[in-house]
Amino acid sequence: MSPQPQAAVGAPLSRVDGRLKVTGQAKYAADHDIDGVVHAVVVDSSVARGRITGIDTRAANAQRGVLGVISHLDKPKLAYRENRVSNAFPGERLHVFQDDAVLFFGQPVAVVVATTLEAAQHAASLVKVSYDAQQPSTDLTRSPAQDGPAPFEAPYKRGDAQAALGAADVRMEMTYRLSRNHHNPMETHATIARWDGDKLTVWDKTQWVIGTQNELAAVFGIPLENVRVLSPFIGGAFGSALRAWPHVTIAALAAREIGRPVKLALTRRQMFFTVGYRPAYEYKLRLGSTRRGRLTAMTHDFKYETSRYEQFWEANQALGQMLYAVPNVSQKAQMVPLDASTPLWMRGPGYSSAAFVIETAMDELAYKLGIDPIELRLRNEPGEDPSTQQPFSTRRLGECFRVGARAFGWHRRNPTPRSTRDGDWLIGTGVATGCYDVFRGQAEAHARLDADGTAVVQSATHDTGTGTYTSMTQVAADALGLTVRNVTFRLGDSAMPPAPAQGASQTMLSVGSAVQDTCDKLRQQAIALAVEDERSPLHGVDADEVVVRGGRLHVKGNTARGETYRQLLARNNRTHLEARGSYTPEEESRFSMYGYAAMFAEVAVDARLGLVRVRRMLGVYDVGRIISPKLAESQAVGGMVGGIGAALLEHTVTDHRDGRIVNANLADYLVPVNADIPDLKAVYLDGEDYKAGPIGVKSLGELVQIGVAPAIANAVFHATGRRVRELPITAEALM
Ligand code: MOS
């Protein structure tokens, strides 16, 4: 097969769906116009632990337009079968309206359905729920509750970290704290559910249409093929839509019980209750080093939040095992069950939290030893993955730092903390490493080339704002030899060829490779048709010598000899050609595969008020081939914005007296706004990684967030001489 010329891939394309979005034509979950739809509003618990002793629905039911109120008192039947595909956590997911138990503050306890949203909202406010409340346990920093399931432990050990610490020239021990964070995408979660007999159709905000399809089939005890999930546009998610939460079940349940299509949109306040969060951490790190800065030991002892009913896990141990060449490592991770809802993966899950700890500690060690923080990292670069002894597919972290240091002007910096001032502002710079796994999943796609020379390619993947519509169009266009204008990519429908969740940065590699395989097959089909067709100018040519460009097939190196897809299909009386292709990752890779980043930050800290302003940031990334440079830059900028949020602003506050989240709104839960965002620059190292996958890409979407917060924290230390081991870094901590 002759390689196709690269034209669309690598071009700085604007989003192909951009016009739909800015003109309001893109339909998000709640936007779909479904005939006869009625509205559901969830009533949520106002205690965090206990039993429901009564639900008085008389006033609600008396309201005009109210069609019904559903709670556990109605004993609605739900199968809650096992779902091994998309129900990831040990334990048992929350069963809605099946008993009187309250497991967390804000748990759905009833749903009101009415003909208008206003009637449903008002009636929901009239539902009176009484409780037998108990004192909840919601504080991670207090010892694990004794009456819940035992804390989960995940020990890891290589070498003898205790002995190596004892023998080390330099020993350090630090405890870090990370607050709970909520994803808070712009679009709130919403579901529309409609039953047609025993068939369920759901329009949902989800990062995994196939996952939601599997969960609904399991919850309702119906065959998978009876459930269809649609999610063509997503207004951000950051991980919150990676599983089907209780409200998705409630919408479908209400539609079944009331006998009408039901729309259920969570309020911003409810976004803090049942759609996951980044768990709080308490993390003790000890490290040992030689005087020349070679790490000899690291021990990681940490605990983080989960619910009482599920054991949430995230990839918080990999970085401690593979990032640096440390011969002796021990890790002990504990999940602490609390009277809280189950967390869910958020923006570089696990890695972000571990990176804050490890990368702040590296900065602390650099200062203790008087070694430049970049130099310290370079001295601990491993030649192979120290946790698996595998070679790296590619690892260009050192190059990221060298390129970044030059572009950022790192070496002009006076290393002494609190040495640079600009009026009232103390100025500091800091660096940190970012690193994220290359996750890969099985994916399939379908492509159809029509007689008019245009193509439609589809896969049940998603576009959370990451640019999937655009990047897949680019891959398909090059593989088909069409211009971008003549390719349409469709996604977000469980009836399409299956694709993995849009999470863990696996979409570009997995779905992109499936799209390329599919379009390669389709192109080869057209080429085969041409070379076997006596009336084709390409008749008798070796198929491997034919390339397609701009919709025209021709002999490689001889553009004169060829014809267009349109001519070929018309002459052969074909309305279309179609193909199906896939990508399946190998069972076990021989390589250690990660994306890498060097993050640089400059901050100004008000010497009297402790206010922190990020002045500029630079990220340099090693992620293999870049399919869509403009969107990759957009992702990097988004990652830095998210990292600024985690570093300085985002903090979910729980009142531990009753388990209430006190800042469940966007006025009190602070996220960065334009005024918080300075000049942000992203540089992607030129390159490709074909050991990671067939289209040369690694992973990008999560990586861009990881390392941002510690770079800022390290810059704050350089500016002020104050080491803050807690996120977010607040003015109070710097006073
Ligand atoms: Mo990402 S946190 O897996 O959406």
XYZ file of C-alpha atoms and ligand atoms in Angstrom:
739
model
C 0.000 0.000 0.000
C 1.438 3.306 -1.064
C 1.479 5.854 1.753
C -0.944 8.695 1.321
C 0.348 12.266 1.092
C -0.216 14.203 4.335
C -2.298 17.298 3.685
C -5.080 17.701 6.259
C -3.211 16.170 9.188
C -0.931 18.777 10.698
C -2.849 21.699 9.215
C -4.016 24.331 11.731
C -7.697 23.764 11.028
C -10.440 25.583 12.897
C -13.154 23.394 14.398
C -15.341 21.922 11.672
C -18.274 22.240 14.100
C -17.325 25.769 15.117
C -20.054 27.489 13.119
C -22.742 25.210 14.561
C -21.531 26.028 18.033
C -21.251 29.802 17.731
C -24.602 30.080 15.965
C -26.405 28.007 18.596
C -27.289 25.192 16.200
C -25.260 22.542 17.992
C -27.718 20.525 20.064
C -26.541 19.694 23.577
C -28.386 17.082 25.618
C -31.142 19.358 26.941
C -31.571 21.109 23.574
C -33.167 18.224 21.722
C -36.762 18.892 20.817
C -38.672 15.744 21.628
C -42.408 15.628 20.955
C -44.526 15.547 24.093
C -41.595 15.948 26.468
C -42.346 16.704 30.117
C -39.986 17.932 32.818
C -38.449 16.277 35.833
C -36.882 17.948 38.859
C -34.973 15.963 41.460
C -35.582 16.444 45.170
C -32.322 15.865 47.017
C -31.619 14.978 50.585
C -30.760 17.686 53.096
C -28.911 15.304 55.382
C -25.761 13.305 54.655
C -26.497 10.143 56.565
C -29.598 8.482 57.932
C -33.020 7.245 56.923
C -35.986 8.831 55.232
C -38.887 8.633 57.652
C -41.506 10.246 55.475
C -42.182 12.004 52.177
C -45.215 14.248 52.010
C -46.130 14.825 48.373
C -49.668 16.180 48.849
C -48.859 19.836 48.200
C -46.671 18.960 45.232
C -49.240 16.691 43.663
C -51.926 19.354 44.074
C -50.040 21.754 41.790
C -51.336 22.344 38.271
C -49.353 20.479 35.662
C -47.840 17.966 38.051
C -47.970 14.464 36.602
C -46.454 12.599 39.503
C -43.894 12.358 42.271
C -41.783 9.214 42.424
C -39.781 8.006 45.404
C -38.846 4.738 47.115
C -42.344 4.755 48.640
C -43.671 3.836 45.178
C -41.345 0.819 45.068
C -40.366 1.363 41.417
C -38.907 -1.825 39.923
C -35.347 -1.627 38.717
C -33.235 -4.696 37.952
C -29.781 -3.280 38.737
C -28.118 -6.200 37.050
C -24.371 -6.453 37.083
C -22.689 -4.295 34.436
C -19.115 -5.361 33.837
C -18.580 -3.027 30.904
C -19.058 0.418 32.379
C -19.578 0.019 36.115
C -15.989 0.285 37.159
C -15.778 0.390 40.928
C -15.832 -2.379 43.507
C -18.844 -2.093 45.761
C -22.378 -1.395 44.547
C -23.570 1.687 42.721
C -26.287 3.835 44.204
C -29.716 2.321 43.607
C -32.206 5.101 43.069
C -35.475 5.063 45.004
C -35.029 1.459 46.186
C -34.901 2.031 49.958
C -34.952 4.689 52.671
C -31.195 4.968 53.203
C -29.413 8.294 52.785
C -25.726 7.916 51.961
C -24.673 11.490 51.184
C -25.903 15.058 51.225
C -27.803 15.854 48.035
C -28.716 12.252 47.262
C -31.807 12.103 45.036
C -34.749 11.045 47.239
C -37.662 11.806 44.896
C -38.420 13.185 41.457
C -41.275 15.437 40.437
C -42.583 15.320 36.877
C -44.729 18.096 35.429
C -45.801 19.459 32.091
C -43.600 22.538 32.474
C -40.194 23.034 34.054
C -41.571 25.808 36.259
C -44.357 23.601 37.615
C -41.870 20.805 38.314
C -39.462 23.185 40.080
C -42.172 24.692 42.229
C -43.701 21.334 43.093
C -40.264 19.944 43.982
C -39.880 22.757 46.510
C -43.160 21.644 48.114
C -42.136 18.025 48.689
C -41.559 17.578 52.421
C -39.046 14.934 53.350
C -38.371 13.979 56.946
C -35.294 12.152 58.110
C -33.817 10.274 60.953
C -30.396 11.837 60.566
C -27.108 10.601 61.974
C -23.804 12.386 62.377
C -21.982 11.928 59.043
C -18.287 11.341 58.642
C -17.027 13.546 55.813
C -13.581 14.663 56.913
C -10.687 12.809 55.284
C -8.155 14.221 57.710
C -9.808 12.538 60.685
C -9.086 8.848 61.099
C -11.082 6.500 58.874
C -14.579 5.794 60.110
C -14.712 2.567 62.053
C -18.176 1.458 61.023
C -17.753 1.563 57.236
C -15.970 -0.928 54.996
C -12.249 -1.263 55.643
C -10.072 1.289 53.860
C -8.711 -0.101 50.638
C -4.966 -0.547 50.529
C -2.750 -0.844 47.479
C 0.811 -1.496 48.501
C 3.769 -1.329 46.100
C 7.378 -2.032 46.842
C 10.679 -2.184 44.993
C 14.046 -2.368 46.690
C 14.131 -1.494 50.357
C 12.985 2.078 50.762
C 13.215 2.090 54.572
C 16.838 0.952 54.579
C 17.755 3.296 51.727
C 16.172 6.227 53.560
C 18.152 5.345 56.656
C 21.381 5.302 54.674
C 20.678 8.407 52.547
C 22.903 11.524 52.663
C 19.803 13.662 52.595
C 16.374 12.762 53.954
C 13.175 14.748 53.671
C 9.646 14.178 54.873
C 6.712 16.299 53.818
C 2.934 16.068 54.068
C 0.804 17.563 51.317
C -2.932 18.202 51.217
C -5.139 18.567 48.193
C -8.691 19.790 48.521
C -11.707 18.226 46.878
C -12.475 19.727 43.451
C -15.561 19.578 41.256
C -15.409 19.264 37.455
C -17.871 22.095 36.802
C -18.102 22.023 33.030
C -20.107 24.891 31.509
C -22.900 22.562 30.407
C -24.751 21.033 33.328
C -25.645 17.359 33.096
C -28.935 16.634 31.362
C -30.841 13.625 30.080
C -33.913 13.212 27.916
C -35.430 9.726 27.982
C -38.123 8.294 25.757
C -39.663 4.824 25.707
C -41.138 3.378 22.539
C -42.636 0.174 23.897
C -39.727 -1.680 25.452
C -37.131 0.374 23.572
C -35.379 3.220 25.354
C -33.788 6.214 23.619
C -31.731 8.619 25.671
C -30.224 11.968 24.728
C -27.563 12.462 27.322
C -24.467 14.402 28.217
C -22.018 11.541 28.280
C -18.386 10.863 27.472
C -19.293 7.237 26.811
C -22.459 6.471 24.858
C -21.684 2.739 24.910
C -21.055 2.870 28.658
C -24.367 4.608 29.326
C -26.108 2.152 27.004
C -24.676 -0.762 29.009
C -25.609 0.768 32.336
C -29.201 1.541 31.339
C -29.643 -1.987 29.961
C -28.324 -3.402 33.253
C -30.343 -1.084 35.499
C -33.611 -1.684 33.650
C -32.900 -5.326 32.932
C -33.457 -5.010 29.196
C -31.375 -6.190 26.230
C -28.513 -3.940 25.170
C -29.994 -3.511 21.699
C -33.143 -1.999 23.230
C -31.171 1.014 24.439
C -29.873 3.803 22.222
C -27.827 6.675 23.607
C -27.188 9.885 21.688
C -24.687 12.577 22.607
C -23.648 14.618 19.571
C -22.418 17.703 21.466
C -20.968 18.107 24.923
C -20.329 21.427 26.618
C -17.254 20.250 28.484
C -17.121 17.481 31.039
C -13.554 17.047 32.374
C -14.452 13.500 33.394
C -17.804 14.080 35.111
C -19.682 12.355 32.273
C -17.602 9.163 32.242
C -20.350 7.116 33.864
C -24.136 7.099 33.893
C -25.042 8.766 37.169
C -28.328 8.335 39.105
C -30.083 11.183 37.280
C -29.795 9.258 33.990
C -31.648 6.348 35.564
C -34.158 8.735 37.150
C -34.996 10.317 33.782
C -35.611 6.911 32.198
C -37.527 5.672 35.241
C -39.737 8.772 35.289
C -40.418 8.401 31.560
C -41.447 4.795 32.135
C -43.660 5.518 35.152
C -45.331 8.636 33.723
C -45.585 7.274 30.187
C -44.167 10.402 28.508
C -40.691 11.419 27.305
C -38.934 13.127 30.218
C -36.250 15.802 30.303
C -34.140 16.112 33.417
C -31.440 18.781 33.717
C -29.402 19.104 36.890
C -29.021 22.543 38.410
C -25.564 23.967 38.996
C -26.057 23.251 42.688
C -26.920 19.625 41.968
C -23.705 19.349 39.931
C -21.944 19.244 43.318
C -23.941 16.260 44.598
C -24.083 13.310 42.207
C -21.762 13.696 39.229
C -18.422 13.029 40.872
C -15.485 15.103 41.991
C -11.722 14.945 42.351
C -11.168 13.458 45.802
C -9.257 15.229 48.530
C -5.847 13.777 49.376
C -3.559 13.694 52.341
C -0.171 12.581 51.097
C 3.028 11.956 53.036
C 6.175 11.721 50.938
C 9.607 10.829 52.196
C 12.640 10.921 49.979
C 16.307 10.091 50.236
C 19.025 11.435 47.966
C 22.751 11.643 47.513
C 24.350 15.075 47.934
C 24.660 15.267 44.171
C 20.923 14.876 43.806
C 20.548 11.242 42.805
C 17.343 9.950 44.374
C 17.876 6.770 46.379
C 14.472 6.251 47.974
C 10.894 7.450 47.969
C 8.019 6.379 50.172
C 4.464 7.423 49.394
C 1.808 7.115 52.084
C -1.469 8.628 51.161
C -5.177 8.471 51.629
C -8.019 9.839 49.607
C -11.779 9.998 49.631
C -14.348 7.562 48.387
C -17.998 6.867 49.200
C -19.240 4.206 51.574
C -20.821 2.227 48.758
C -18.089 2.211 46.078
C -14.326 2.061 46.122
C -13.185 4.739 43.720
C -9.768 4.153 42.254
C -7.601 6.357 40.106
C -4.116 6.088 38.660
C -2.304 7.827 41.480
C 0.607 5.389 41.819
C 2.206 5.248 38.351
C 4.186 8.488 38.594
C 5.785 7.466 41.877
C 6.930 4.264 40.221
C 8.178 5.387 36.818
C 8.854 9.112 36.627
C 12.388 9.111 38.026
C 15.176 6.563 38.379
C 14.617 5.778 42.057
C 15.941 2.331 43.060
C 13.896 1.994 46.253
C 10.209 2.844 46.304
C 7.334 1.963 48.552
C 3.737 3.091 48.205
C 0.759 2.663 50.439
C -2.545 4.019 49.167
C -5.694 4.058 51.241
C -9.222 4.911 50.193
C -11.234 6.309 53.040
C -14.986 5.633 52.842
C -16.974 8.721 53.790
C -20.607 9.776 53.838
C -20.168 11.298 50.420
C -21.072 10.404 46.860
C -18.528 8.500 44.779
C -15.747 10.602 43.198
C -14.938 10.365 39.499
C -11.865 10.934 37.354
C -11.188 14.613 36.769
C -8.626 16.412 34.564
C -5.544 14.232 34.616
C -7.007 11.984 37.308
C -4.578 10.595 39.862
C -1.575 11.831 37.935
C -2.394 15.490 38.645
C -2.593 14.859 42.364
C 0.555 12.725 42.497
C 2.428 15.199 40.287
C 1.675 18.055 42.663
C 3.272 16.083 45.488
C 6.254 14.617 43.648
C 7.067 17.755 41.688
C 6.814 20.046 44.694
C 9.049 17.645 46.604
C 11.604 17.668 43.772
C 11.688 21.461 44.013
C 12.143 21.233 47.774
C 15.042 18.823 47.281
C 16.605 21.054 44.618
C 16.669 23.978 47.064
C 17.967 21.861 49.882
C 20.875 20.639 47.727
C 21.474 23.929 45.891
C 20.900 22.270 42.515
C 18.908 23.882 39.725
C 15.427 22.263 39.671
C 15.700 21.349 35.985
C 19.194 19.932 36.474
C 17.922 17.834 39.400
C 15.280 16.278 37.168
C 17.780 15.575 34.401
C 20.060 13.820 36.899
C 17.233 11.423 37.715
C 16.169 10.622 34.165
C 15.763 6.857 33.826
C 17.143 5.009 30.778
C 14.212 2.595 30.871
C 10.971 2.417 32.814
C 12.165 1.665 36.365
C 8.875 -0.032 37.270
C 8.750 -2.482 34.354
C 12.283 -2.451 32.883
C 10.659 -1.800 29.522
C 12.173 0.612 27.012
C 10.260 3.843 26.539
C 8.413 4.076 23.229
C 9.592 7.687 23.249
C 10.601 9.856 26.210
C 11.832 13.344 25.439
C 11.341 14.981 28.817
C 14.911 16.314 28.892
C 14.377 17.932 25.517
C 11.112 19.464 26.759
C 13.049 21.092 29.610
C 15.915 22.278 27.413
C 13.605 23.765 24.777
C 11.416 25.293 27.472
C 14.305 26.742 29.470
C 15.555 28.585 26.401
C 12.141 29.885 25.377
C 11.186 30.868 28.936
C 14.519 32.518 29.802
C 14.974 30.145 32.768
C 18.700 30.640 33.143
C 18.414 34.405 33.679
C 16.662 33.664 36.952
C 18.269 34.421 40.311
C 17.769 31.112 42.151
C 17.545 32.746 45.586
C 13.964 32.809 46.888
C 12.430 36.244 47.456
C 15.174 37.881 45.418
C 13.100 39.574 42.735
C 10.620 42.407 43.275
C 8.407 44.528 41.090
C 6.978 47.238 43.348
C 4.712 45.510 45.856
C 4.927 42.252 43.951
C 7.377 39.455 44.647
C 8.285 37.698 41.415
C 9.126 34.017 41.110
C 9.473 31.298 38.531
C 9.041 27.558 38.845
C 9.073 24.373 36.826
C 7.502 20.950 37.071
C 7.248 17.770 35.052
C 3.980 16.552 33.575
C 3.516 12.947 32.560
C 0.500 10.844 31.599
C -0.039 7.298 30.449
C -0.861 6.346 26.866
C -4.169 4.538 27.345
C -5.533 2.728 24.335
C -8.838 1.012 23.643
C -10.544 -1.119 21.036
C -12.361 1.091 18.511
C -14.272 0.634 15.280
C -15.420 2.932 12.497
C -17.450 2.921 9.314
C -16.870 4.976 6.178
C -18.968 5.528 3.101
C -17.798 7.200 -0.097
C -20.656 8.542 -2.190
C -20.864 8.942 -5.949
C -20.571 12.724 -5.562
C -17.079 12.297 -4.171
C -17.905 13.066 -0.544
C -17.487 10.736 2.396
C -19.187 10.164 5.730
C -17.167 8.505 8.472
C -18.581 7.524 11.833
C -17.734 6.005 15.163
C -19.506 5.999 18.539
C -16.967 8.371 20.017
C -17.454 11.840 21.506
C -16.345 15.445 21.328
C -16.262 16.977 24.778
C -14.766 20.090 23.264
C -11.465 18.378 22.577
C -12.019 18.664 18.823
C -12.795 15.073 17.847
C -15.045 16.110 14.955
C -12.137 18.038 13.497
C -9.197 15.744 14.187
C -11.027 12.657 12.911
C -12.029 14.562 9.782
C -8.354 15.326 9.214
C -7.258 11.707 9.604
C -10.085 10.498 7.357
C -9.426 13.143 4.702
C -5.791 12.134 4.281
C -6.499 8.402 4.289
C -9.256 8.849 1.687
C -7.345 11.437 -0.321
C -10.162 13.946 0.005
C -10.171 17.562 1.057
C -11.493 18.230 4.552
C -14.515 19.962 3.027
C -15.631 16.706 1.425
C -15.488 14.615 4.591
C -18.111 14.569 7.336
C -17.368 12.836 10.606
C -20.250 11.712 12.806
C -20.114 10.579 16.421
C -22.088 10.357 19.649
C -24.554 7.541 18.892
C -24.404 4.098 20.484
C -25.782 2.624 17.245
C -22.531 3.555 15.479
C -19.488 1.260 15.448
C -18.279 1.039 19.048
C -15.595 3.278 20.523
C -14.212 3.655 24.028
C -15.079 6.369 26.493
C -13.699 9.783 25.703
C -11.510 9.726 28.747
C -7.936 9.023 29.724
C -6.792 10.766 26.530
C -7.320 7.651 24.457
C -9.539 8.987 21.670
C -6.992 10.309 19.191
C -4.881 7.168 19.241
C -7.673 4.583 19.462
C -10.471 6.071 17.373
C -8.010 7.885 15.104
C -6.316 4.589 14.287
C -9.692 2.922 13.633
C -10.682 5.795 11.344
C -7.410 5.510 9.477
C -7.795 1.735 9.108
C -11.367 2.153 7.859
C -10.483 4.861 5.364
C -7.401 2.961 4.172
C -9.665 0.005 3.429
C -12.155 2.178 1.605
C -9.436 3.849 -0.474
C -7.911 0.481 -1.355
C -11.334 -0.747 -2.412
C -11.667 2.173 -4.805
C -8.137 1.644 -6.100
C -8.829 -2.066 -6.667
C -11.969 -1.152 -8.587
C -9.975 1.227 -10.785
C -6.999 -0.972 -11.597
C -9.302 -3.863 -12.521
C -11.555 -1.673 -14.663
C -10.565 -1.827 -18.342
C -12.105 1.581 -18.932
C -10.062 3.215 -16.202
C -6.845 5.079 -17.034
C -5.446 3.186 -14.057
C -6.253 -0.216 -15.536
C -3.435 -2.680 -14.937
C -1.454 -0.400 -12.630
C -0.057 -2.019 -9.466
C -2.510 -0.992 -6.726
C 0.399 -0.174 -4.451
C 1.476 2.506 -6.939
C -1.780 4.450 -6.747
C -2.345 7.378 -4.408
C -5.403 9.582 -3.995
C -5.282 13.318 -3.594
C -8.129 15.835 -3.702
C -10.557 13.065 -4.652
C -8.471 11.965 -7.643
C -6.694 8.626 -7.946
C -3.414 8.710 -9.811
C -0.164 6.893 -10.288
C 2.402 7.933 -7.706
C 4.772 10.385 -9.354
C 2.580 10.669 -12.465
C -0.427 12.844 -11.711
C -1.506 12.840 -15.361
C -2.538 9.201 -15.284
C -5.650 8.892 -13.160
C -9.294 9.701 -12.596
C -11.578 10.970 -9.841
C -13.651 8.940 -7.399
C -16.728 10.460 -9.071
C -15.695 9.263 -12.518
C -14.838 5.831 -11.180
C -18.119 5.359 -9.286
C -20.307 6.818 -12.067
C -18.811 4.573 -14.750
C -19.272 1.527 -12.523
C -22.856 2.455 -11.596
C -21.982 2.516 -7.933
C -23.940 4.806 -5.634
C -21.296 4.386 -2.983
C -18.480 2.291 -1.576
C -18.225 1.483 2.108
C -15.853 -0.114 4.560
C -15.566 -0.934 8.203
C -12.293 -0.922 10.107
C -10.951 -1.085 13.607
C -8.079 -0.641 15.993
C -7.166 -3.195 18.627
C -4.240 -2.489 20.927
C -1.848 -5.369 21.415
C -2.522 -7.325 24.622
C 0.826 -6.482 26.155
C 3.073 -3.784 24.854
C 6.824 -4.208 24.911
C 7.135 -0.487 25.566
C 6.537 1.922 28.379
C 4.343 4.597 26.822
C 3.747 8.027 28.310
C 3.350 11.588 27.171
C 5.659 14.141 28.814
C 5.601 17.848 29.551
C 7.846 20.506 31.017
C 5.766 23.218 32.654
C 7.119 26.698 33.397
C 5.342 29.371 35.424
C 6.042 32.923 36.487
C 4.005 34.371 39.323
C 3.738 37.645 41.158
C 2.736 37.558 44.820
C 1.569 40.679 46.588
C 4.058 41.003 49.450
C 1.450 42.321 51.870
C -1.795 40.719 50.745
C -0.585 37.302 49.672
C -2.496 37.504 46.378
C -1.005 35.297 43.690
C -1.157 36.304 40.044
C 0.185 34.005 37.360
C 2.138 36.249 34.980
C 2.986 33.819 32.211
C 3.187 30.097 31.566
C 4.884 27.891 29.035
C 4.266 24.223 28.415
C 6.538 22.109 26.224
C 5.064 18.738 25.309
C 6.287 15.414 23.974
C 3.127 13.709 22.723
C 4.188 12.241 19.397
C 2.534 13.382 16.192
C 0.201 16.354 16.247
C -2.885 15.767 14.139
C -4.558 19.110 14.725
C -2.162 21.854 15.865
C -4.719 24.567 16.508
C -6.824 22.269 18.682
C -3.735 20.871 20.401
C -2.815 24.420 21.348
C -6.360 24.996 22.565
C -6.093 21.866 24.711
C -2.796 23.045 26.195
C -4.217 26.457 27.027
C -7.243 24.760 28.596
C -4.935 22.543 30.635
C -3.044 25.534 31.955
C -6.302 27.305 32.814
C -7.493 24.191 34.658
C -4.145 23.948 36.411
C -4.352 27.569 37.519
C -7.776 26.713 38.936
C -6.414 23.741 40.852
C -3.367 25.682 42.055
C -5.027 28.849 43.264
C -8.819 28.717 43.271
C -10.771 25.484 43.187
C -11.855 24.143 46.531
C -15.028 22.291 47.433
C -15.841 23.131 51.045
C -17.833 20.699 53.185
C -19.400 21.590 56.493
C -18.406 18.517 58.454
C -21.131 19.093 61.023
C -23.790 17.902 58.586
C -21.904 16.933 55.413
C -23.315 19.834 53.413
C -21.245 21.292 50.599
C -21.366 24.986 51.418
C -20.071 26.456 48.157
C -22.196 24.496 45.693
C -22.409 27.307 43.136
C -20.108 29.124 40.730
C -19.992 32.293 42.820
C -18.365 30.546 45.786
C -16.613 27.662 44.021
C -13.944 29.689 42.286
C -12.785 28.859 38.773
C -10.397 30.958 36.710
C -11.930 33.752 34.660
C -10.285 35.774 31.893
C -8.806 38.210 34.401
C -6.909 35.321 36.054
C -5.328 34.150 32.812
C -2.068 35.604 31.550
C -0.028 34.930 28.435
C 0.006 31.136 27.964
C 2.270 29.454 25.453
C 2.353 25.869 24.233
C 5.146 24.238 22.255
C 4.792 20.714 20.903
C 8.043 18.962 20.093
C 8.081 17.849 16.475
C 7.903 14.097 16.331
C 5.951 10.902 16.148
C 5.663 7.671 18.092
C 4.708 4.691 15.958
C 5.563 2.293 18.774
C 2.616 3.723 20.700
C 0.175 3.281 17.839
C -0.407 3.292 14.078
C -0.932 7.028 13.635
C 2.103 8.164 15.613
C 0.282 9.926 18.436
C 0.600 9.489 22.198
C -1.789 11.132 24.669
C -2.479 14.803 25.153
C -5.736 15.834 26.791
C -4.911 14.929 30.383
C -1.183 15.588 30.187
C -1.661 19.309 29.589
C -3.177 19.666 33.070
C -0.559 17.659 34.938
C 2.403 19.589 36.275
C 0.697 22.971 36.039
C -0.206 23.305 39.726
C 3.263 22.300 41.032
C 4.980 24.656 38.565
C 2.873 27.470 40.021
C 3.458 26.306 43.604
C 7.208 26.193 42.975
C 7.097 29.685 41.479
C 5.237 30.892 44.585
C 8.044 29.483 46.732
C 10.685 31.156 44.576
C 8.808 34.455 44.807
C 8.143 34.399 48.543
C 10.362 31.837 50.245
C 7.147 30.282 51.603
C 6.530 26.632 50.839
C 2.817 25.870 50.657
C 2.091 22.164 50.676
C -1.611 22.533 50.160
C -3.925 23.105 47.217
C -5.362 25.517 46.491
C -2.699 28.014 47.542
C -4.640 30.801 49.192
C -3.755 34.307 50.300
C -4.258 33.145 53.904
C -1.514 30.560 53.500
C 0.900 33.254 52.297
C 0.121 35.925 54.901
Mo -10.712 12.589 31.486
S -10.633 13.038 33.472
O -10.551 10.865 31.603
O -12.315 13.062 31.033
